[in-house]
Short mmCIF file of C-alpha atoms (C1' of nucleotides) and ligand atoms in Angstrom, two decimals:
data_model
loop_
_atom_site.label_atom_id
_atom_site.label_comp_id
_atom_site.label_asym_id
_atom_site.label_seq_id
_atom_site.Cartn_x
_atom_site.Cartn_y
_atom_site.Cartn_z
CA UNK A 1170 -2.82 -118.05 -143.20
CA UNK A 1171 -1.88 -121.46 -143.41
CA UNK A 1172 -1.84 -123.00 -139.63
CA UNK A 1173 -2.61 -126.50 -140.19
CA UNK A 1174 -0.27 -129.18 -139.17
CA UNK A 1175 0.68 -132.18 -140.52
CA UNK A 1176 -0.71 -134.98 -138.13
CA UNK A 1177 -0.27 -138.73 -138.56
CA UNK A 1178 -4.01 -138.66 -139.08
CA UNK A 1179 -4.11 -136.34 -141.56
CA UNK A 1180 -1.22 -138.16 -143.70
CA UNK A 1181 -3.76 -140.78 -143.56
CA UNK A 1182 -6.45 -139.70 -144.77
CA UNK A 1183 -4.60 -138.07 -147.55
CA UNK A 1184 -2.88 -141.17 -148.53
CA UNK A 1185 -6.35 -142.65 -148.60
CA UNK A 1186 -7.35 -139.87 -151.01
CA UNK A 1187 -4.11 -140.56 -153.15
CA UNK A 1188 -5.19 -144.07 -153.75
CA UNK A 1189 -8.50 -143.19 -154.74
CA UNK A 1190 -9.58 -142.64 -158.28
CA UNK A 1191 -13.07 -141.67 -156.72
CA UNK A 1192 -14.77 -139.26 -154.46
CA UNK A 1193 -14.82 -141.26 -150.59
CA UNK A 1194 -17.53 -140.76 -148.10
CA UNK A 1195 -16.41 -139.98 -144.18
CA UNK A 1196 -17.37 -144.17 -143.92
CA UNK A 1197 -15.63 -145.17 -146.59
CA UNK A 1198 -12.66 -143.08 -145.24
CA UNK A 1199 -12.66 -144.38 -141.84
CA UNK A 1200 -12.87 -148.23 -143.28
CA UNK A 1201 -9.76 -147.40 -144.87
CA UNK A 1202 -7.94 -145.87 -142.10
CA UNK A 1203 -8.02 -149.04 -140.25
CA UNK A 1204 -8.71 -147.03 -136.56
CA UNK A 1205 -5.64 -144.78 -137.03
CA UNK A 1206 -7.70 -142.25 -135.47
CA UNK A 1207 -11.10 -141.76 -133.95
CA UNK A 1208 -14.32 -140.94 -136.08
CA UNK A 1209 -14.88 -137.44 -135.15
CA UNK A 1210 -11.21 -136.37 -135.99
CA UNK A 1211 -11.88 -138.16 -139.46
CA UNK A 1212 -14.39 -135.38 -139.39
CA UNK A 1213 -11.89 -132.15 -138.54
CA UNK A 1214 -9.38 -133.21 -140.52
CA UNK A 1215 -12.21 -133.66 -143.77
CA UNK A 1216 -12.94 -129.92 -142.37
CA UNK A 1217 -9.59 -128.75 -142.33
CA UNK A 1218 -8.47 -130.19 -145.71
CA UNK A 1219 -11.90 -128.71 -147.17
CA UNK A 1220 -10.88 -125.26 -145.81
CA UNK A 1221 -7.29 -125.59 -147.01
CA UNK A 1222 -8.52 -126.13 -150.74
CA UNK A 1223 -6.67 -129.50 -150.76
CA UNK A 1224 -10.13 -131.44 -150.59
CA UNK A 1225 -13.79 -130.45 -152.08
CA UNK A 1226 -16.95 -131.78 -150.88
CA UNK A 1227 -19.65 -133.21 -153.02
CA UNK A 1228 -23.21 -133.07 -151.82
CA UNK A 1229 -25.10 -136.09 -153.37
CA UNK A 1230 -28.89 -136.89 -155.12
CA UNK A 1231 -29.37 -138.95 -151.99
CA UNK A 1232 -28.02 -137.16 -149.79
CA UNK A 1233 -24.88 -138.43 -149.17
CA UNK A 1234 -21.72 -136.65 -149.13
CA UNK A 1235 -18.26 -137.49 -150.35
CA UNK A 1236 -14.83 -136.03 -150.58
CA UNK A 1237 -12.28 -135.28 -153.78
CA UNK A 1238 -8.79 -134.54 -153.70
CA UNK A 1239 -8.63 -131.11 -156.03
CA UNK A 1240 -6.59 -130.70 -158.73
CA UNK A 1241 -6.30 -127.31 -158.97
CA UNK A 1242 -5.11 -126.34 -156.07
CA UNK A 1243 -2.33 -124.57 -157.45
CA UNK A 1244 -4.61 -122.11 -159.38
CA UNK A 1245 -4.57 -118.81 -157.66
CA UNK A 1246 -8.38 -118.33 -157.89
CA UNK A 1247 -10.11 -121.89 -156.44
CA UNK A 1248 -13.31 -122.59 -157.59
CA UNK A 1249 -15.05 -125.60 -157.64
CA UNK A 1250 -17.03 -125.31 -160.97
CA UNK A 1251 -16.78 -128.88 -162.58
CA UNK A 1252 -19.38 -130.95 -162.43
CA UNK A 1253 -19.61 -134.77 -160.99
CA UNK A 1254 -20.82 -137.93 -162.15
CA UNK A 1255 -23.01 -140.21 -159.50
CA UNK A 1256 -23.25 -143.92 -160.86
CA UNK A 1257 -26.90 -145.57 -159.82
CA UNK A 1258 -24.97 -148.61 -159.93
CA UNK A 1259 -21.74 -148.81 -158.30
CA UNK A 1260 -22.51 -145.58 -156.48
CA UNK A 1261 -19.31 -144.10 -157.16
CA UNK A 1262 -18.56 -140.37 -157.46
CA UNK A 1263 -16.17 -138.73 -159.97
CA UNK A 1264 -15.09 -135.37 -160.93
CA UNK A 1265 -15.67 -134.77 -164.44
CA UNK A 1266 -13.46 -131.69 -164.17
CA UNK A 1267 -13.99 -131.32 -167.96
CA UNK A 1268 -17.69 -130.59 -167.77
CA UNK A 1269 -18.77 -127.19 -167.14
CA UNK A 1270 -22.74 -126.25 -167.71
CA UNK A 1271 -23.65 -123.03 -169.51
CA UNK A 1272 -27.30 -121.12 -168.17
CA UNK A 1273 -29.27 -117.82 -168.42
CA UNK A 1274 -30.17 -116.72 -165.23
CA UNK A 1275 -33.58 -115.01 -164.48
CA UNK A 1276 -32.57 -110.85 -163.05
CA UNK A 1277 -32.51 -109.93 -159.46
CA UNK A 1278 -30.35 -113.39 -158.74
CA UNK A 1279 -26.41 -113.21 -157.42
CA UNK A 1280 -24.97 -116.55 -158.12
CA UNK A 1281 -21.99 -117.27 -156.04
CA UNK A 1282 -21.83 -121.13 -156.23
CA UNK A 1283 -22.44 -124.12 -158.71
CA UNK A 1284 -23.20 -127.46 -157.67
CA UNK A 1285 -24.04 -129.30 -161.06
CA UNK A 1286 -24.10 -133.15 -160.35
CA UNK A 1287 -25.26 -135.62 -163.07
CA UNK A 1288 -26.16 -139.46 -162.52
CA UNK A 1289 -26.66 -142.69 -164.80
CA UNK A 1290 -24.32 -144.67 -165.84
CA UNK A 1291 -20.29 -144.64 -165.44
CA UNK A 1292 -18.64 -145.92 -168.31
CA UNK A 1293 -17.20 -149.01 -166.13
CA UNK A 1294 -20.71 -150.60 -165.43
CA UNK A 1295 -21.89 -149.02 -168.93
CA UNK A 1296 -19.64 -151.69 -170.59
CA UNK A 1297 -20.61 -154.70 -167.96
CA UNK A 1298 -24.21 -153.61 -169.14
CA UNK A 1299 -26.30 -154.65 -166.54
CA UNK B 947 -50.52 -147.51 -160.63
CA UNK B 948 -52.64 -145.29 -158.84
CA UNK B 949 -53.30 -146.96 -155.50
CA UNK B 950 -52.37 -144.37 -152.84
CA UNK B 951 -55.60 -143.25 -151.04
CA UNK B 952 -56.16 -139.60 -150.04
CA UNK B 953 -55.78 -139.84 -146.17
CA UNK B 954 -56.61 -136.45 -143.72
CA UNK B 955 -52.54 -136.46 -143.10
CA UNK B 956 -51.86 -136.52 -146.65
CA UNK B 957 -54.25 -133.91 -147.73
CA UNK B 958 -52.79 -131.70 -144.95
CA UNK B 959 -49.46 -131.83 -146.23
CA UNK B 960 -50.52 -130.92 -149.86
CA UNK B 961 -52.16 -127.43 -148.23
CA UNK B 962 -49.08 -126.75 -146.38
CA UNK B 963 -47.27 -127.19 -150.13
CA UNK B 964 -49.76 -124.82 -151.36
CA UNK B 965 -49.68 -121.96 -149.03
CA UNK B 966 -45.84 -121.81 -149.87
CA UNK B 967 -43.80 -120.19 -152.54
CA UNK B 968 -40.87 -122.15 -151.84
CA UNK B 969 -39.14 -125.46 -151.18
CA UNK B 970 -39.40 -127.17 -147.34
CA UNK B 971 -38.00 -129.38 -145.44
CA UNK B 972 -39.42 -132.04 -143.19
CA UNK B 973 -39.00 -130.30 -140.44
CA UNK B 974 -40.80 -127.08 -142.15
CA UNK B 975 -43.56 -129.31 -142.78
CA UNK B 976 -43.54 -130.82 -139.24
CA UNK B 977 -43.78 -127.66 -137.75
CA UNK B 978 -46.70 -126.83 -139.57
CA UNK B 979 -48.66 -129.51 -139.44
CA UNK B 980 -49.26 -129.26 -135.65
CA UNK B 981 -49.49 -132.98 -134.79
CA UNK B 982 -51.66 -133.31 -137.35
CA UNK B 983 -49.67 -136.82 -137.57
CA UNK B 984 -46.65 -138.63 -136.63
CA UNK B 985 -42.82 -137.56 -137.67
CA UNK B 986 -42.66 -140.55 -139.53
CA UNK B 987 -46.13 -140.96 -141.43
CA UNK B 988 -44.87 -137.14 -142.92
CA UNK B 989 -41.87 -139.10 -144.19
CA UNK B 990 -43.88 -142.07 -145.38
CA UNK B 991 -46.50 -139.12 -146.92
CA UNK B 992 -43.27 -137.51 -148.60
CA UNK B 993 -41.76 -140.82 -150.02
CA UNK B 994 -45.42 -141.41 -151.67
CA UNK B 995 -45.67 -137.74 -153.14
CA UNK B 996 -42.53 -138.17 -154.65
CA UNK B 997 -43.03 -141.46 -156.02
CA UNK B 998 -46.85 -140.07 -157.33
CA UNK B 999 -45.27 -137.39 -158.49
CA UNK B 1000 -46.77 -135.16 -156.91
CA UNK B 1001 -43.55 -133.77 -155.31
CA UNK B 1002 -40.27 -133.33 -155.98
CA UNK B 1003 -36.65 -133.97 -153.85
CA UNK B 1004 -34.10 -131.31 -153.27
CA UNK B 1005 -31.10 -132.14 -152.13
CA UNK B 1006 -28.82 -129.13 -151.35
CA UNK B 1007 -25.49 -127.74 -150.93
CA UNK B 1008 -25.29 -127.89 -147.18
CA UNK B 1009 -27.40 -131.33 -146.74
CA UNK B 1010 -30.34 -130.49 -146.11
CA UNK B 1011 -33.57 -131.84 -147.66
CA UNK B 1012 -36.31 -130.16 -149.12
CA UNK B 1013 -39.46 -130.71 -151.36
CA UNK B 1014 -41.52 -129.04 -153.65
CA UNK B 1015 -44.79 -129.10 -155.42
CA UNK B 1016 -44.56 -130.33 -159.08
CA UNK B 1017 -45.77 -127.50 -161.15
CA UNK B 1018 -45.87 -130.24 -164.20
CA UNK B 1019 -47.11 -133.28 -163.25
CA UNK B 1020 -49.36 -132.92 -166.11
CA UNK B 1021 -46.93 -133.69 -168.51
CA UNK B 1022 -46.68 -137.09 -170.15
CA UNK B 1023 -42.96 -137.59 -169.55
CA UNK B 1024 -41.78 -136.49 -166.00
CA UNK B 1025 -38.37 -135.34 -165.69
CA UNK B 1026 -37.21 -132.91 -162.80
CA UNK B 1027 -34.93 -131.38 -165.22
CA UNK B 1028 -34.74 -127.27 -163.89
CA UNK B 1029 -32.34 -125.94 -161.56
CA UNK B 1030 -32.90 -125.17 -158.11
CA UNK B 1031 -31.77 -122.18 -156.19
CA UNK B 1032 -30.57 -121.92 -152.60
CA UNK B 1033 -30.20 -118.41 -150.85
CA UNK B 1034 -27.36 -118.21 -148.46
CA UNK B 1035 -28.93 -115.60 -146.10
CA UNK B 1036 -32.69 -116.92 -146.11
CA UNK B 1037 -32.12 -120.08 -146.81
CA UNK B 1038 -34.93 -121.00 -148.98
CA UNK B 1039 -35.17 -123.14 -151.66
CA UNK B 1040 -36.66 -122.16 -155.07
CA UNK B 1041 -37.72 -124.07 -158.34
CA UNK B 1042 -35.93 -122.32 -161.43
CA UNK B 1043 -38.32 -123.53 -163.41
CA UNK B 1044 -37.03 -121.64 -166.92
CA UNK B 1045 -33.54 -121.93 -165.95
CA UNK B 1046 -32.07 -125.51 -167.97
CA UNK B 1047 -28.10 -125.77 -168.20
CA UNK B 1048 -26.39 -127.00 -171.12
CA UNK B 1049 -23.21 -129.31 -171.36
CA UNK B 1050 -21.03 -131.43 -173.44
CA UNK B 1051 -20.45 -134.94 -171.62
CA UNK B 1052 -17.26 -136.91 -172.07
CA UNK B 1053 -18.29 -140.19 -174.15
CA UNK B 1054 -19.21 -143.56 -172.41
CA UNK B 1055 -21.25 -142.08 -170.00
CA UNK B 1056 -25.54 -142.26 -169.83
CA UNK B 1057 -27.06 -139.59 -168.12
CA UNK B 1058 -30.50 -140.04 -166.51
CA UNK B 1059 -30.96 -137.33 -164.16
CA UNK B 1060 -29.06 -134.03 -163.72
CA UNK B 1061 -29.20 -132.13 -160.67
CA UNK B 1062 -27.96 -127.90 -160.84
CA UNK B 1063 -28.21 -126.13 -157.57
CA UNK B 1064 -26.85 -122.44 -157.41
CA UNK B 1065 -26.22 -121.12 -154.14
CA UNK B 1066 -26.22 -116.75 -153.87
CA UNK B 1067 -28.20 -114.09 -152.81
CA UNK B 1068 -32.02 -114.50 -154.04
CA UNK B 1069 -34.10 -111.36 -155.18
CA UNK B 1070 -35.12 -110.68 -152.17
CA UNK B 1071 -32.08 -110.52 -150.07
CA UNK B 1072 -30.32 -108.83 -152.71
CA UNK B 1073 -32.60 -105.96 -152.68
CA UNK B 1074 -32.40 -105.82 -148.77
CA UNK B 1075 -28.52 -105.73 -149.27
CA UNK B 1076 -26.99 -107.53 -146.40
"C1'" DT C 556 14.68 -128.81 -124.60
"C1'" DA C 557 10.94 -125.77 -123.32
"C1'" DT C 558 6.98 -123.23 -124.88
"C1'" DT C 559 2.74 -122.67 -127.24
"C1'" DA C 560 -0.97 -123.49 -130.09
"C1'" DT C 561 -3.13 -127.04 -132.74
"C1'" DT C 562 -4.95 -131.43 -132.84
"C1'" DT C 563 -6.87 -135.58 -130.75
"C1'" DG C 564 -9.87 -138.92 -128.06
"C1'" DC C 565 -13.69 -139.59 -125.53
"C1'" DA C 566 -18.21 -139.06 -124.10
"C1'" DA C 567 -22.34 -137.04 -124.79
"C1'" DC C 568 -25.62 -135.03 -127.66
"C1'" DA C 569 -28.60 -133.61 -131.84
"C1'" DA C 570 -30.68 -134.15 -136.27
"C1'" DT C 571 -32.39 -136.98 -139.72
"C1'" DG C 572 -34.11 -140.99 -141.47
"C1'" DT C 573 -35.58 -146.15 -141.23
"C1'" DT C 574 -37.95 -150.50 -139.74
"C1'" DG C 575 -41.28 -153.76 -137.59
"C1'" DC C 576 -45.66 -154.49 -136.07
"C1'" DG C 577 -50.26 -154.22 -134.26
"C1'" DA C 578 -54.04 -150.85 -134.70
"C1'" DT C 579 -56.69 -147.78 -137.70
"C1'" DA C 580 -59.06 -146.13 -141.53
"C1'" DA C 581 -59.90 -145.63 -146.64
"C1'" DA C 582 -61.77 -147.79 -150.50
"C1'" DA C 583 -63.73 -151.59 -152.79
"C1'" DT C 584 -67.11 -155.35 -152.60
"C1'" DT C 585 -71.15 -157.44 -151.14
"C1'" DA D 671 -75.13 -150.07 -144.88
"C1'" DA D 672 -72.25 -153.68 -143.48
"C1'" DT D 673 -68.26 -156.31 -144.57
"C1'" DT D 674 -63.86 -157.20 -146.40
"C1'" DT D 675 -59.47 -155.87 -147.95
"C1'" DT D 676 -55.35 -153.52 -147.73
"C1'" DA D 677 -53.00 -149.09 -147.48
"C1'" DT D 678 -51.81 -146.15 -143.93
"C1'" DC D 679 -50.78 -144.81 -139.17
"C1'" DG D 680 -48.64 -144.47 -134.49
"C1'" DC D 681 -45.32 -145.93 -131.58
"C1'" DA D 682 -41.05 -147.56 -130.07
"C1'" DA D 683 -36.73 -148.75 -131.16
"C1'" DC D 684 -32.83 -148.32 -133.92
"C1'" DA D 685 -29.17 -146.54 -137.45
"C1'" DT D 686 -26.49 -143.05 -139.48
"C1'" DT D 687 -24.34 -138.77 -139.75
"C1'" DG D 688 -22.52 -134.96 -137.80
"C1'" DT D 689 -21.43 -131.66 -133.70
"C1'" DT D 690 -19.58 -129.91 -129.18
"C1'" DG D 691 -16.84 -129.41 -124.81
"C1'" DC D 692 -12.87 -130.40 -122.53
"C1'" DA D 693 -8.67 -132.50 -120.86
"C1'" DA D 694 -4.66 -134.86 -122.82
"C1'" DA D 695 -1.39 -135.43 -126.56
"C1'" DT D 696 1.43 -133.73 -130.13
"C1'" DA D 697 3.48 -130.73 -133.86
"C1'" DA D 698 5.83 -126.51 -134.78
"C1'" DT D 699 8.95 -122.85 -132.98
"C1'" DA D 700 12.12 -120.63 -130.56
ZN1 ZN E 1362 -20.74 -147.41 -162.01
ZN1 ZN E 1363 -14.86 -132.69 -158.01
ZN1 ZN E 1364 -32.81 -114.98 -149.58
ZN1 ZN E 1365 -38.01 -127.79 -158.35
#
DNA sequence: TATTATTTGCAACAATGTTGCGATAAAATT
DNA sequence: AATTTTATCGCAACATTGTTGCAAATAATA
């Protein structure tokens, strides 16, 4: 089951994710990395790491889409059911791994994923009130 | 405030909205449309629906893009505040119009818009069991 | 060390969205 | 109805994001 390989590339990129208290975009990745590898292999290892449970991919209000280390990886059953947090001002991403929304669904539906994403204000640029 | 004129381009994309029960993308739209108009006056169109709105963003799980018809632009305040849902086997996009999630937010944060996308089988595919 | 399968770099491509600008057309004014 | 004003359009060019094929490089293993 578990083929990957440890690649300088892919120490990388998970040292970038270390360092990060927020969710990273592919560009903001490859900025980072400093041209230890090439762009599309930012892109396979993202894939990789995503399929391996190690990383989780956030699909964005506008459309971008950024990258979390999990931390719950050592749960036996992985799901990605926390919400995130999109700041209109400093545009960063965070798990809110806390925050998990309650619904009543219509009949007839089968729910199999959750993306619940909420935007405003982070409590950094909350407090600089802009 | 209400300065955008009612062109033939524009009032083709609102029928195209009408006809249809769900969500679509640009490129639903485009197709269509017939060269009704350019690629980019539809996303020029789009950007002015939404901003009228008229129309409402989607953005989904997998990245894509759609829109859909506001079914309460009527109402005084206007807050895209229902969940959306996003079949894995069709593919389409539907407003869950009755469908509002609840949640307790960690403190320090303001919350302006909330986005809840669940991804599954819709009615229809479910009944067709794949 | 030799073997094997995964990973990488490169080039090329596709999809989606944006911008500038002169031409066109809708709406307001005369 | 003709004129003026200004939003909208078409086109071309560009930017960003992501994908694919294939030969070369590299990690894991035996
Ligand atoms: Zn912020
Ligand atoms: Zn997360
Ligand atoms: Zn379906
Ligand atoms: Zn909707």
């Amino acid at each position: 089951m578990k083929t990957t390989r440890n690649t300088t590339a892919k120490t990388a990129v998970l040292e970038v994710f270390e360092k990060s208290k927020t969710a990273l975009s592919h560009a903001e990745i490859q900025k980072q990395l400093n041209d230890v590898c090439d762009r599309v292999t930012i892109y396979r290892i993202l894939d990789r790491l995503v399929n391996d449970d190690i990383v989780h991919k956030i699909s964005n209000l506008d459309g971008t889409v950024k990258y979390a280390k999990c931390n719950h990886s050592h749960q036996r059953v992985h799901i990605h059911n926390h919400a995130h947090f999109s700041c209109e001002n400093c545009h960063e991403i965070t798990c809110l791994d806390t925050v998990k929304p309650s619904y009543i669904m219509p009949h007839n539906y089968k729910v199999n994923e959750i993306n619940f994403t909420l935007s405003g204000l982070c409590p950094k640029c909350l407090n600089s009130n802009i």
